[in-house]
mmCIF file of C-alpha atoms and ligand atoms in Angstrom:
data_model
loop_
_atom_site.group_PDB
_atom_site.id
_atom_site.type_symbol
_atom_site.label_atom_id
_atom_site.label_comp_id
_atom_site.label_asym_id
_atom_site.label_seq_id
_atom_site.Cartn_x
_atom_site.Cartn_y
_atom_site.Cartn_z
ATOM 1 C CA MET A 259 -21.609 9.007 -18.937
ATOM 2 C CA HIS A 260 -19.305 8.895 -16.193
ATOM 3 C CA ILE A 261 -17.545 12.468 -16.313
ATOM 4 C CA PHE A 262 -14.427 13.446 -14.910
ATOM 5 C CA VAL A 263 -14.213 17.055 -14.362
ATOM 6 C CA ALA A 264 -10.537 18.811 -13.244
ATOM 7 C CA GLY A 265 -11.596 22.241 -11.749
ATOM 8 C CA GLY A 266 -15.152 21.732 -11.281
ATOM 9 C CA ALA A 267 -15.399 23.875 -8.425
ATOM 10 C CA GLY A 268 -14.512 27.114 -10.563
ATOM 11 C CA TYR A 269 -17.438 29.303 -12.567
ATOM 12 C CA ILE A 270 -17.437 27.432 -16.295
ATOM 13 C CA GLY A 271 -16.590 24.277 -14.421
ATOM 14 C CA SER A 272 -19.397 24.493 -11.760
ATOM 15 C CA CYS A 273 -22.012 25.551 -14.389
ATOM 16 C CA CYS A 274 -21.011 22.778 -16.689
ATOM 17 C CA CYS A 275 -21.335 19.907 -14.000
ATOM 18 C CA GLU A 276 -24.565 21.393 -13.505
ATOM 19 C CA TYR A 277 -25.934 20.773 -16.991
ATOM 20 C CA LEU A 278 -23.800 17.358 -17.370
ATOM 21 C CA LEU A 279 -26.102 16.472 -14.340
ATOM 22 C CA ASP A 280 -29.054 17.744 -15.582
ATOM 23 C CA GLN A 281 -28.575 15.636 -18.919
ATOM 24 C CA GLY A 282 -28.534 12.429 -16.760
ATOM 25 C CA HIS A 283 -24.639 12.126 -16.618
ATOM 26 C CA GLN A 284 -22.773 11.249 -13.654
ATOM 27 C CA VAL A 285 -19.944 13.408 -12.716
ATOM 28 C CA SER A 286 -17.006 13.397 -10.278
ATOM 29 C CA VAL A 287 -15.090 16.866 -9.120
ATOM 30 C CA PHE A 288 -11.545 17.164 -8.870
ATOM 31 C CA ASP A 289 -10.591 20.796 -7.398
ATOM 32 C CA ALA A 290 -8.127 21.899 -5.147
ATOM 33 C CA LEU A 291 -10.268 24.858 -4.113
ATOM 34 C CA LEU A 292 -7.378 27.538 -4.469
ATOM 35 C CA THR A 293 -9.856 29.625 -6.385
ATOM 36 C CA GLY A 294 -12.787 27.529 -6.749
ATOM 37 C CA TYR A 295 -15.218 26.897 -3.670
ATOM 38 C CA ARG A 296 -17.088 23.805 -2.122
ATOM 39 C CA GLN A 297 -20.245 25.721 -2.258
ATOM 40 C CA ALA A 298 -20.075 25.578 -6.026
ATOM 41 C CA VAL A 299 -19.715 21.727 -6.700
ATOM 42 C CA ASP A 300 -22.769 20.375 -7.162
ATOM 43 C CA PRO A 301 -23.945 18.494 -4.303
ATOM 44 C CA ARG A 302 -25.297 15.500 -6.349
ATOM 45 C CA ALA A 303 -21.615 15.196 -8.272
ATOM 46 C CA GLU A 304 -18.899 13.385 -6.269
ATOM 47 C CA PHE A 305 -16.023 15.733 -4.739
ATOM 48 C CA ILE A 306 -12.409 14.788 -4.346
ATOM 49 C CA GLU A 307 -10.118 17.229 -3.124
ATOM 50 C CA GLY A 308 -6.742 17.530 -4.851
ATOM 51 C CA ASN A 309 -3.902 19.686 -6.886
ATOM 52 C CA LEU A 310 -3.044 18.880 -10.067
ATOM 53 C CA SER A 311 0.714 18.971 -9.084
ATOM 54 C CA ASP A 312 0.000 15.939 -7.418
ATOM 55 C CA TYR A 313 0.512 12.791 -9.996
ATOM 56 C CA ALA A 314 -0.071 10.167 -7.637
ATOM 57 C CA ALA A 315 -3.558 12.188 -6.190
ATOM 58 C CA ILE A 316 -4.853 12.553 -9.852
ATOM 59 C CA GLU A 317 -3.779 9.254 -11.004
ATOM 60 C CA ALA A 318 -5.618 7.593 -8.224
ATOM 61 C CA ALA A 319 -8.703 9.903 -8.461
ATOM 62 C CA ILE A 320 -8.911 8.631 -12.280
ATOM 63 C CA ARG A 321 -8.023 5.275 -11.627
ATOM 64 C CA LYS A 322 -10.896 4.828 -9.160
ATOM 65 C CA THR A 323 -13.625 6.880 -10.833
ATOM 66 C CA ARG A 324 -12.987 4.889 -14.449
ATOM 67 C CA PRO A 325 -14.406 7.768 -16.272
ATOM 68 C CA ASP A 326 -15.995 7.837 -19.805
ATOM 69 C CA GLY A 327 -14.544 11.026 -20.569
ATOM 70 C CA LEU A 328 -12.599 14.194 -18.579
ATOM 71 C CA ILE A 329 -12.787 17.636 -19.049
ATOM 72 C CA HIS A 330 -10.263 19.960 -17.954
ATOM 73 C CA PHE A 331 -11.078 23.290 -16.572
ATOM 74 C CA ALA A 332 -8.129 23.538 -13.613
ATOM 75 C CA ALA A 333 -6.041 26.480 -14.324
ATOM 76 C CA PHE A 334 -5.155 30.098 -13.448
ATOM 77 C CA ILE A 335 -7.143 32.877 -15.789
ATOM 78 C CA GLU A 336 -5.816 36.126 -14.521
ATOM 79 C CA VAL A 337 -4.340 37.548 -17.991
ATOM 80 C CA GLY A 338 -2.704 40.518 -16.140
ATOM 81 C CA GLU A 339 -1.149 38.504 -13.176
ATOM 82 C CA SER A 340 0.169 35.859 -16.421
ATOM 83 C CA MET A 341 2.465 38.718 -17.570
ATOM 84 C CA LEU A 342 3.561 39.579 -13.660
ATOM 85 C CA ASP A 343 3.987 36.001 -12.596
ATOM 86 C CA PRO A 344 4.502 34.146 -15.683
ATOM 87 C CA LEU A 345 5.973 30.983 -14.047
ATOM 88 C CA LYS A 346 3.127 30.795 -11.577
ATOM 89 C CA TYR A 347 1.107 29.881 -15.177
ATOM 90 C CA PHE A 348 3.507 28.049 -17.188
ATOM 91 C CA ARG A 349 3.750 25.923 -13.386
ATOM 92 C CA ASN A 350 0.182 25.502 -13.122
ATOM 93 C CA ASN A 351 -1.251 25.491 -16.637
ATOM 94 C CA VAL A 352 1.035 23.788 -18.277
ATOM 95 C CA ALA A 353 3.229 21.689 -16.108
ATOM 96 C CA ASN A 354 0.842 20.561 -13.623
ATOM 97 C CA ALA A 355 -1.618 19.577 -16.326
ATOM 98 C CA LEU A 356 0.867 16.814 -17.642
ATOM 99 C CA ASN A 357 0.055 14.718 -14.279
ATOM 100 C CA LEU A 358 -3.558 15.153 -15.504
ATOM 101 C CA CYS A 359 -2.519 14.130 -19.352
ATOM 102 C CA GLN A 360 -0.194 10.938 -17.997
ATOM 103 C CA ALA A 361 -2.712 9.959 -15.917
ATOM 104 C CA ALA A 362 -5.356 9.953 -18.828
ATOM 105 C CA VAL A 363 -3.259 8.011 -21.289
ATOM 106 C CA GLU A 364 -2.119 5.563 -18.331
ATOM 107 C CA ASN A 365 -5.658 5.329 -17.426
ATOM 108 C CA GLN A 366 -6.713 4.835 -21.099
ATOM 109 C CA VAL A 367 -9.303 7.813 -20.756
ATOM 110 C CA PRO A 368 -12.067 7.729 -23.806
ATOM 111 C CA LYS A 369 -11.504 11.274 -24.201
ATOM 112 C CA LEU A 370 -10.244 14.724 -22.833
ATOM 113 C CA VAL A 371 -11.869 18.289 -23.307
ATOM 114 C CA PHE A 372 -9.660 21.107 -22.546
ATOM 115 C CA SER A 373 -10.795 24.352 -21.700
ATOM 116 C CA SER A 374 -8.912 26.535 -23.999
ATOM 117 C CA THR A 375 -8.916 30.242 -24.940
ATOM 118 C CA ALA A 376 -9.546 32.889 -27.414
ATOM 119 C CA ALA A 377 -6.205 34.509 -26.092
ATOM 120 C CA VAL A 378 -4.521 31.715 -28.177
ATOM 121 C CA TYR A 379 -4.735 34.219 -31.155
ATOM 122 C CA GLY A 380 -3.146 37.425 -29.469
ATOM 123 C CA MET A 381 -4.127 40.327 -31.543
ATOM 124 C CA PRO A 382 -5.840 38.354 -34.550
ATOM 125 C CA GLU A 383 -5.854 40.396 -38.011
ATOM 126 C CA SER A 384 -8.932 38.527 -39.374
ATOM 127 C CA ILE A 385 -12.572 38.814 -37.767
ATOM 128 C CA PRO A 386 -14.439 36.881 -36.975
ATOM 129 C CA VAL A 387 -11.461 34.806 -36.242
ATOM 130 C CA SER A 388 -11.848 31.203 -37.301
ATOM 131 C CA GLU A 389 -9.001 28.280 -35.975
ATOM 132 C CA THR A 390 -6.796 28.842 -39.243
ATOM 133 C CA GLU A 391 -5.707 32.329 -37.674
ATOM 134 C CA PRO A 392 -2.221 32.395 -36.747
ATOM 135 C CA THR A 393 -1.616 31.412 -33.014
ATOM 136 C CA VAL A 394 0.553 34.162 -31.609
ATOM 137 C CA PRO A 395 0.144 34.737 -27.920
ATOM 138 C CA ILE A 396 0.544 38.508 -26.291
ATOM 139 C CA ASN A 397 0.661 37.127 -22.680
ATOM 140 C CA PRO A 398 1.741 34.096 -20.940
ATOM 141 C CA TYR A 399 -1.660 33.405 -20.112
ATOM 142 C CA GLY A 400 -2.727 32.682 -23.608
ATOM 143 C CA GLU A 401 0.949 30.790 -24.434
ATOM 144 C CA ALA A 402 0.499 28.378 -21.753
ATOM 145 C CA LYS A 403 -3.096 27.537 -23.106
ATOM 146 C CA LEU A 404 -1.469 27.162 -26.428
ATOM 147 C CA MET A 405 1.275 24.883 -25.104
ATOM 148 C CA PHE A 406 -1.104 22.128 -23.576
ATOM 149 C CA GLU A 407 -2.787 22.244 -26.560
ATOM 150 C CA ARG A 408 0.200 21.188 -28.716
ATOM 151 C CA ILE A 409 1.413 18.868 -25.903
ATOM 152 C CA LEU A 410 -2.394 17.023 -26.329
ATOM 153 C CA ALA A 411 -1.809 17.178 -29.954
ATOM 154 C CA TRP A 412 1.126 14.974 -29.373
ATOM 155 C CA GLN A 413 -0.362 12.870 -26.995
ATOM 156 C CA HIS A 414 -3.048 12.442 -29.262
ATOM 157 C CA ARG A 415 -0.543 11.345 -32.266
ATOM 158 C CA LEU A 416 1.723 9.211 -30.060
ATOM 159 C CA LYS A 417 0.134 7.953 -27.256
ATOM 160 C CA GLY A 418 -3.889 7.908 -28.863
ATOM 161 C CA LEU A 419 -5.274 10.085 -26.462
ATOM 162 C CA PRO A 420 -8.276 11.586 -27.715
ATOM 163 C CA TYR A 421 -8.902 15.187 -26.893
ATOM 164 C CA CYS A 422 -10.789 18.113 -28.297
ATOM 165 C CA ALA A 423 -9.557 22.085 -27.175
ATOM 166 C CA LEU A 424 -12.331 24.341 -27.292
ATOM 167 C CA ARG A 425 -11.318 28.151 -27.228
ATOM 168 C CA TYR A 426 -13.778 29.949 -25.831
ATOM 169 C CA PHE A 427 -14.038 33.836 -26.220
ATOM 170 C CA ASN A 428 -16.055 35.712 -23.461
ATOM 171 C CA ALA A 429 -17.659 33.326 -20.932
ATOM 172 C CA ALA A 430 -20.643 34.978 -19.470
ATOM 173 C CA GLY A 431 -23.949 34.230 -17.786
ATOM 174 C CA ALA A 432 -24.959 31.759 -15.319
ATOM 175 C CA SER A 433 -26.445 28.396 -14.682
ATOM 176 C CA ARG A 434 -29.370 27.924 -12.492
ATOM 177 C CA SER A 435 -27.042 27.345 -8.963
ATOM 178 C CA TYR A 436 -23.847 28.584 -10.188
ATOM 179 C CA GLY A 437 -22.194 31.944 -11.444
ATOM 180 C CA GLU A 438 -19.041 33.898 -12.259
ATOM 181 C CA ALA A 439 -17.742 35.051 -8.691
ATOM 182 C CA HIS A 440 -13.861 35.232 -8.931
ATOM 183 C CA ARG A 441 -11.759 36.414 -6.484
ATOM 184 C CA PRO A 442 -10.477 38.837 -7.303
ATOM 185 C CA GLU A 443 -12.699 39.566 -10.320
ATOM 186 C CA SER A 444 -11.451 40.998 -13.255
ATOM 187 C CA HIS A 445 -13.944 40.614 -15.761
ATOM 188 C CA LEU A 446 -16.543 43.513 -17.155
ATOM 189 C CA ILE A 447 -19.845 41.742 -16.671
ATOM 190 C CA PRO A 448 -19.679 40.892 -12.850
ATOM 191 C CA LEU A 449 -17.514 44.429 -12.442
ATOM 192 C CA VAL A 450 -20.428 45.956 -13.900
ATOM 193 C CA MET A 451 -23.095 44.334 -11.765
ATOM 194 C CA GLU A 452 -21.136 45.094 -8.612
ATOM 195 C CA ALA A 453 -21.219 49.041 -9.700
ATOM 196 C CA ALA A 454 -24.904 48.202 -10.266
ATOM 197 C CA GLU A 455 -25.217 46.570 -6.365
ATOM 198 C CA GLY A 456 -23.419 49.560 -5.238
ATOM 199 C CA LYS A 457 -20.634 47.333 -4.120
ATOM 200 C CA ARG A 458 -18.150 49.487 -5.930
ATOM 201 C CA GLU A 459 -18.102 53.220 -6.349
ATOM 202 C CA CYS A 460 -18.348 52.991 -9.984
ATOM 203 C CA ILE A 461 -16.920 50.922 -13.216
ATOM 204 C CA SER A 462 -14.060 51.748 -15.285
ATOM 205 C CA ILE A 463 -14.146 51.859 -19.048
ATOM 206 C CA PHE A 464 -10.526 50.677 -20.370
ATOM 207 C CA GLY A 465 -10.125 52.954 -23.313
ATOM 208 C CA GLU A 466 -12.622 54.750 -25.243
ATOM 209 C CA ASP A 467 -10.382 55.757 -28.253
ATOM 210 C CA TYR A 468 -10.436 52.140 -30.212
ATOM 211 C CA ASN A 469 -11.415 52.016 -33.901
ATOM 212 C CA THR A 470 -14.867 50.756 -33.238
ATOM 213 C CA PRO A 471 -18.026 52.465 -33.613
ATOM 214 C CA ASP A 472 -18.709 53.742 -30.002
ATOM 215 C CA GLY A 473 -14.433 53.675 -29.231
ATOM 216 C CA THR A 474 -14.817 50.997 -26.531
ATOM 217 C CA CYS A 475 -13.645 47.230 -27.205
ATOM 218 C CA ILE A 476 -15.837 44.957 -29.015
ATOM 219 C CA ARG A 477 -16.093 41.081 -27.715
ATOM 220 C CA ASP A 478 -17.814 38.036 -28.268
ATOM 221 C CA TYR A 479 -19.915 37.016 -24.876
ATOM 222 C CA ILE A 480 -21.191 33.618 -25.288
ATOM 223 C CA HIS A 481 -22.978 32.003 -22.265
ATOM 224 C CA VAL A 482 -21.567 29.518 -20.191
ATOM 225 C CA LEU A 483 -24.425 26.972 -20.807
ATOM 226 C CA ASP A 484 -23.637 27.328 -24.217
ATOM 227 C CA LEU A 485 -20.173 26.665 -23.612
ATOM 228 C CA ALA A 486 -21.439 23.434 -21.314
ATOM 229 C CA GLN A 487 -23.419 22.348 -24.068
ATOM 230 C CA ALA A 488 -20.076 22.165 -26.341
ATOM 231 C CA HIS A 489 -18.526 20.516 -23.614
ATOM 232 C CA LEU A 490 -21.123 17.461 -23.697
ATOM 233 C CA LEU A 491 -21.035 17.203 -27.645
ATOM 234 C CA ALA A 492 -17.374 17.282 -27.880
ATOM 235 C CA LEU A 493 -16.989 14.779 -25.325
ATOM 236 C CA GLN A 494 -19.217 12.523 -27.730
ATOM 237 C CA SER A 495 -17.511 13.694 -30.987
ATOM 238 C CA ASP A 496 -14.775 11.665 -32.555
ATOM 239 C CA PHE A 497 -13.210 14.882 -33.336
ATOM 240 C CA CYS A 498 -9.812 15.724 -32.730
ATOM 241 C CA GLY A 499 -8.497 19.228 -32.890
ATOM 242 C CA SER A 500 -9.188 22.766 -31.579
ATOM 243 C CA LEU A 501 -12.412 24.871 -32.005
ATOM 244 C CA ASN A 502 -13.876 28.052 -31.428
ATOM 245 C CA LEU A 503 -16.549 28.703 -28.917
ATOM 246 C CA GLY A 504 -18.350 32.211 -29.397
ATOM 247 C CA SER A 505 -21.364 33.715 -30.481
ATOM 248 C CA GLY A 506 -20.632 35.080 -33.377
ATOM 249 C CA LEU A 507 -21.908 38.753 -32.172
ATOM 250 C CA GLY A 508 -20.138 41.645 -30.962
ATOM 251 C CA HIS A 509 -20.959 43.634 -28.154
ATOM 252 C CA SER A 510 -18.881 47.260 -27.288
ATOM 253 C CA VAL A 511 -18.220 47.797 -23.458
ATOM 254 C CA LYS A 512 -20.582 50.582 -23.376
ATOM 255 C CA GLU A 513 -23.571 48.418 -24.915
ATOM 256 C CA VAL A 514 -22.571 45.827 -21.949
ATOM 257 C CA VAL A 515 -22.389 48.914 -19.660
ATOM 258 C CA GLU A 516 -26.279 49.812 -20.728
ATOM 259 C CA MET A 517 -27.643 46.465 -20.707
ATOM 260 C CA VAL A 518 -26.529 45.888 -17.006
ATOM 261 C CA ARG A 519 -28.567 49.486 -16.226
ATOM 262 C CA GLN A 520 -31.433 48.201 -18.438
ATOM 263 C CA VAL A 521 -31.383 44.501 -16.922
ATOM 264 C CA SER A 522 -30.977 45.562 -13.405
ATOM 265 C CA GLY A 523 -32.933 48.980 -13.223
ATOM 266 C CA ARG A 524 -30.337 50.504 -11.648
ATOM 267 C CA ASP A 525 -27.577 53.504 -12.445
ATOM 268 C CA PHE A 526 -24.200 53.731 -11.567
ATOM 269 C CA ALA A 527 -21.189 55.975 -12.448
ATOM 270 C CA VAL A 528 -18.880 55.127 -15.280
ATOM 271 C CA ARG A 529 -15.426 56.203 -15.239
ATOM 272 C CA SER A 530 -13.407 56.857 -18.575
ATOM 273 C CA GLN A 531 -9.862 55.517 -18.022
ATOM 274 C CA PRO A 532 -7.041 54.592 -20.374
ATOM 275 C CA ARG A 533 -6.435 51.535 -22.455
ATOM 276 C CA ARG A 534 -5.527 48.476 -20.397
ATOM 277 C CA PRO A 535 -2.429 46.845 -22.365
ATOM 278 C CA GLY A 536 -2.879 44.299 -24.679
ATOM 279 C CA ASP A 537 -6.118 44.517 -25.343
ATOM 280 C CA PRO A 538 -7.322 43.942 -28.852
ATOM 281 C CA ALA A 539 -10.067 46.155 -30.111
ATOM 282 C CA ARG A 540 -12.657 43.761 -31.672
ATOM 283 C CA LEU A 541 -12.523 39.880 -30.650
ATOM 284 C CA ILE A 542 -15.519 38.323 -32.610
ATOM 285 C CA ALA A 543 -15.406 34.072 -33.009
ATOM 286 C CA ASP A 544 -16.315 32.319 -36.169
ATOM 287 C CA SER A 545 -17.745 29.088 -34.717
ATOM 288 C CA SER A 546 -19.103 27.722 -37.649
ATOM 289 C CA ALA A 547 -16.663 24.629 -37.393
ATOM 290 C CA ALA A 548 -18.104 23.954 -33.717
ATOM 291 C CA LYS A 549 -21.787 24.164 -35.072
ATOM 292 C CA ARG A 550 -20.488 22.291 -38.316
ATOM 293 C CA ILE A 551 -18.827 19.240 -36.524
ATOM 294 C CA LEU A 552 -20.179 19.180 -33.315
ATOM 295 C CA GLY A 553 -23.855 19.882 -34.248
ATOM 296 C CA TRP A 554 -23.717 22.841 -31.223
ATOM 297 C CA LYS A 555 -26.392 24.877 -31.637
ATOM 298 C CA PRO A 556 -26.362 27.818 -29.047
ATOM 299 C CA ALA A 557 -29.422 28.521 -27.036
ATOM 300 C CA TYR A 558 -28.857 31.811 -25.813
ATOM 301 C CA GLU A 559 -28.637 34.092 -28.708
ATOM 302 C CA SER A 560 -28.622 37.878 -27.325
ATOM 303 C CA LEU A 561 -26.957 40.014 -24.671
ATOM 304 C CA GLU A 562 -29.701 40.641 -22.916
ATOM 305 C CA GLN A 563 -30.366 36.748 -22.131
ATOM 306 C CA ILE A 564 -26.413 36.364 -20.667
ATOM 307 C CA VAL A 565 -26.790 39.235 -18.802
ATOM 308 C CA GLN A 566 -30.439 38.634 -17.549
ATOM 309 C CA SER A 567 -28.949 35.202 -16.385
ATOM 310 C CA ALA A 568 -25.954 36.839 -14.341
ATOM 311 C CA TRP A 569 -28.225 39.125 -12.992
ATOM 312 C CA ASP A 570 -30.888 36.618 -11.642
ATOM 313 C CA TRP A 571 -27.889 34.611 -10.111
ATOM 314 C CA ARG A 572 -26.325 37.349 -8.125
ATOM 315 C CA CYS A 573 -29.765 38.678 -6.630
ATOM 316 C CA LYS A 574 -30.381 35.131 -5.492
ATOM 317 C CA ASN A 575 -26.651 34.752 -4.271
ATOM 318 C CA PRO A 576 -25.916 38.375 -2.879
ATOM 319 C CA LYS A 577 -22.968 37.835 -1.223
ATOM 320 C CA GLY A 578 -21.784 35.253 -3.658
ATOM 321 C CA TYR A 579 -20.014 32.247 -2.114
ATOM 322 C CA SER A 580 -18.837 32.115 1.406
ATOM 323 C CA HIS A 581 -16.222 29.129 0.989
HETATM 324 N N1 LIG B 765 -13.068 46.373 -19.581
HETATM 325 C C1 LIG B 765 -13.473 47.541 -19.020
HETATM 326 N N2 LIG B 765 -13.807 47.694 -17.523
HETATM 327 C C2 LIG B 765 -13.371 47.021 -16.526
HETATM 328 C C3 LIG B 765 -13.047 45.293 -16.969
HETATM 329 C C4 LIG B 765 -13.139 45.254 -18.489
HETATM 330 O O1 LIG B 765 -13.255 48.333 -19.762
HETATM 331 O O2 LIG B 765 -13.682 47.268 -15.458
HETATM 332 C C5 LIG B 765 -13.308 45.935 -21.025
HETATM 333 C C6 LIG B 765 -11.808 45.421 -21.202
HETATM 334 O O3 LIG B 765 -10.860 45.931 -21.601
HETATM 335 C C7 LIG B 765 -12.209 44.767 -22.347
HETATM 336 C C8 LIG B 765 -13.829 43.841 -22.070
HETATM 337 O O4 LIG B 765 -14.149 44.994 -21.076
HETATM 338 O O5 LIG B 765 -12.311 44.874 -23.491
HETATM 339 C C9 LIG B 765 -13.606 42.819 -21.500
HETATM 340 O O6 LIG B 765 -12.721 42.422 -20.519
HETATM 341 P P1 LIG B 765 -12.693 41.143 -19.897
HETATM 342 O O7 LIG B 765 -11.905 41.247 -18.840
HETATM 343 O O8 LIG B 765 -14.299 40.551 -18.913
HETATM 344 O O9 LIG B 765 -12.647 40.001 -20.522
HETATM 345 P P2 LIG B 765 -11.072 40.000 -21.618
HETATM 346 O O10 LIG B 765 -11.563 40.604 -23.229
HETATM 347 O O11 LIG B 765 -10.004 40.580 -21.154
HETATM 348 O O12 LIG B 765 -10.846 38.620 -21.826
#
C-alpha cells in the first residue's frame, strides 16, 4: 500500500512509518514540523512539509500521492496546555483537521485511521475500560479528539469515508530508529529516564495517596510498535468505528520508576508531589474488540520490554533529535 501519514515526524508517527516501511509499504509523510522533527522522518519515506491549516497544501499532497490509506497523527498532545489554551486545541486538532477530512473525501481515500486517545473517557467508572464506557472528556485535549471522532463518523455516514479511530492508552517505548522526545517533555517514562541520565535533578511522583496498592496512579503502557501494527491492520480492515488499544496490564508510577532503575542500572532521586489535577487513579484498557475485529496481537507484553526499548533508543541517541 501507499500510505499517507499526517504527523509522521512526531513520536508515534515516526515509529509507525518505520514499521510500515519495514513491512514493505510506501510512505508519504506530511508534517508542519511544529513539534515533530525532520530527523525523525525515515529516509525511505517521501517528506512533504505542510500545515493542516492550509487546505490547498493538504489537498494537493493527497491528490499527488493518491494513497491507499491515510493515517492522521498530526495534533497537539499536551493535556495541561489544553486547559490553559483550549482554543489552540480546538483550532488545530478539530478545525485544521477538517481540511484533512475534506481532502480525503474529495480524493476518495479508501480508509482514514485516526489517532485518538483514552482521554475521551475522562474519569471512567469501569476498569478495564471498554468502548461502551461513556465518553466524558475532562479536558479540551480529550474533547477535541472526541469531536473529531464524531466528525469522522458523520463523514462516514454521509460521505462514505471509511475510518477507524484508535484510542491509545499510554504509548511508550521506541522503534529501531525513533523514540519519544517531546519538547517540552511531560510524559512519565522519558522524564524518569532523564533523571536516570542525570539530565534532571529528580523525578516527581504526582500523588501517593490514590486508592491503589502503592498509592500511585496506575496506567496501561502499550508499546509504540504494537500501536503501529494496529494502524496497519485498521487500514486493511473493513471495520469503521472506534477501538481501544492498550496492553490490558496496569503499572503504577512507582513500578515504572523501579523498572527504569533496573533497566538503566542507575539510581536517582524521587520527590513526592501533590496529585496532578485531572489524573484518574486507574486507567486500564479492554482491547478485546481490537484483537477480535482487527486480529491485533500485541508483541511486547511486559513493562520491562517497553522500558528497555525506550532506554536502548536513548543510549543510541543521547541528544535526542537536533532538528
Ligand atoms: N507522572 C508523575 N510524574 C511525572 C509525570 C507523570 O508522577 O513527572 C504520573 C502522572 O500523574 C500519571 C502517570 O505518571 O499518573 C502517567 O502520566 P503521563 O503524563 O505519562 O501520561 P497520562 O496518563 O497523563 O496520559
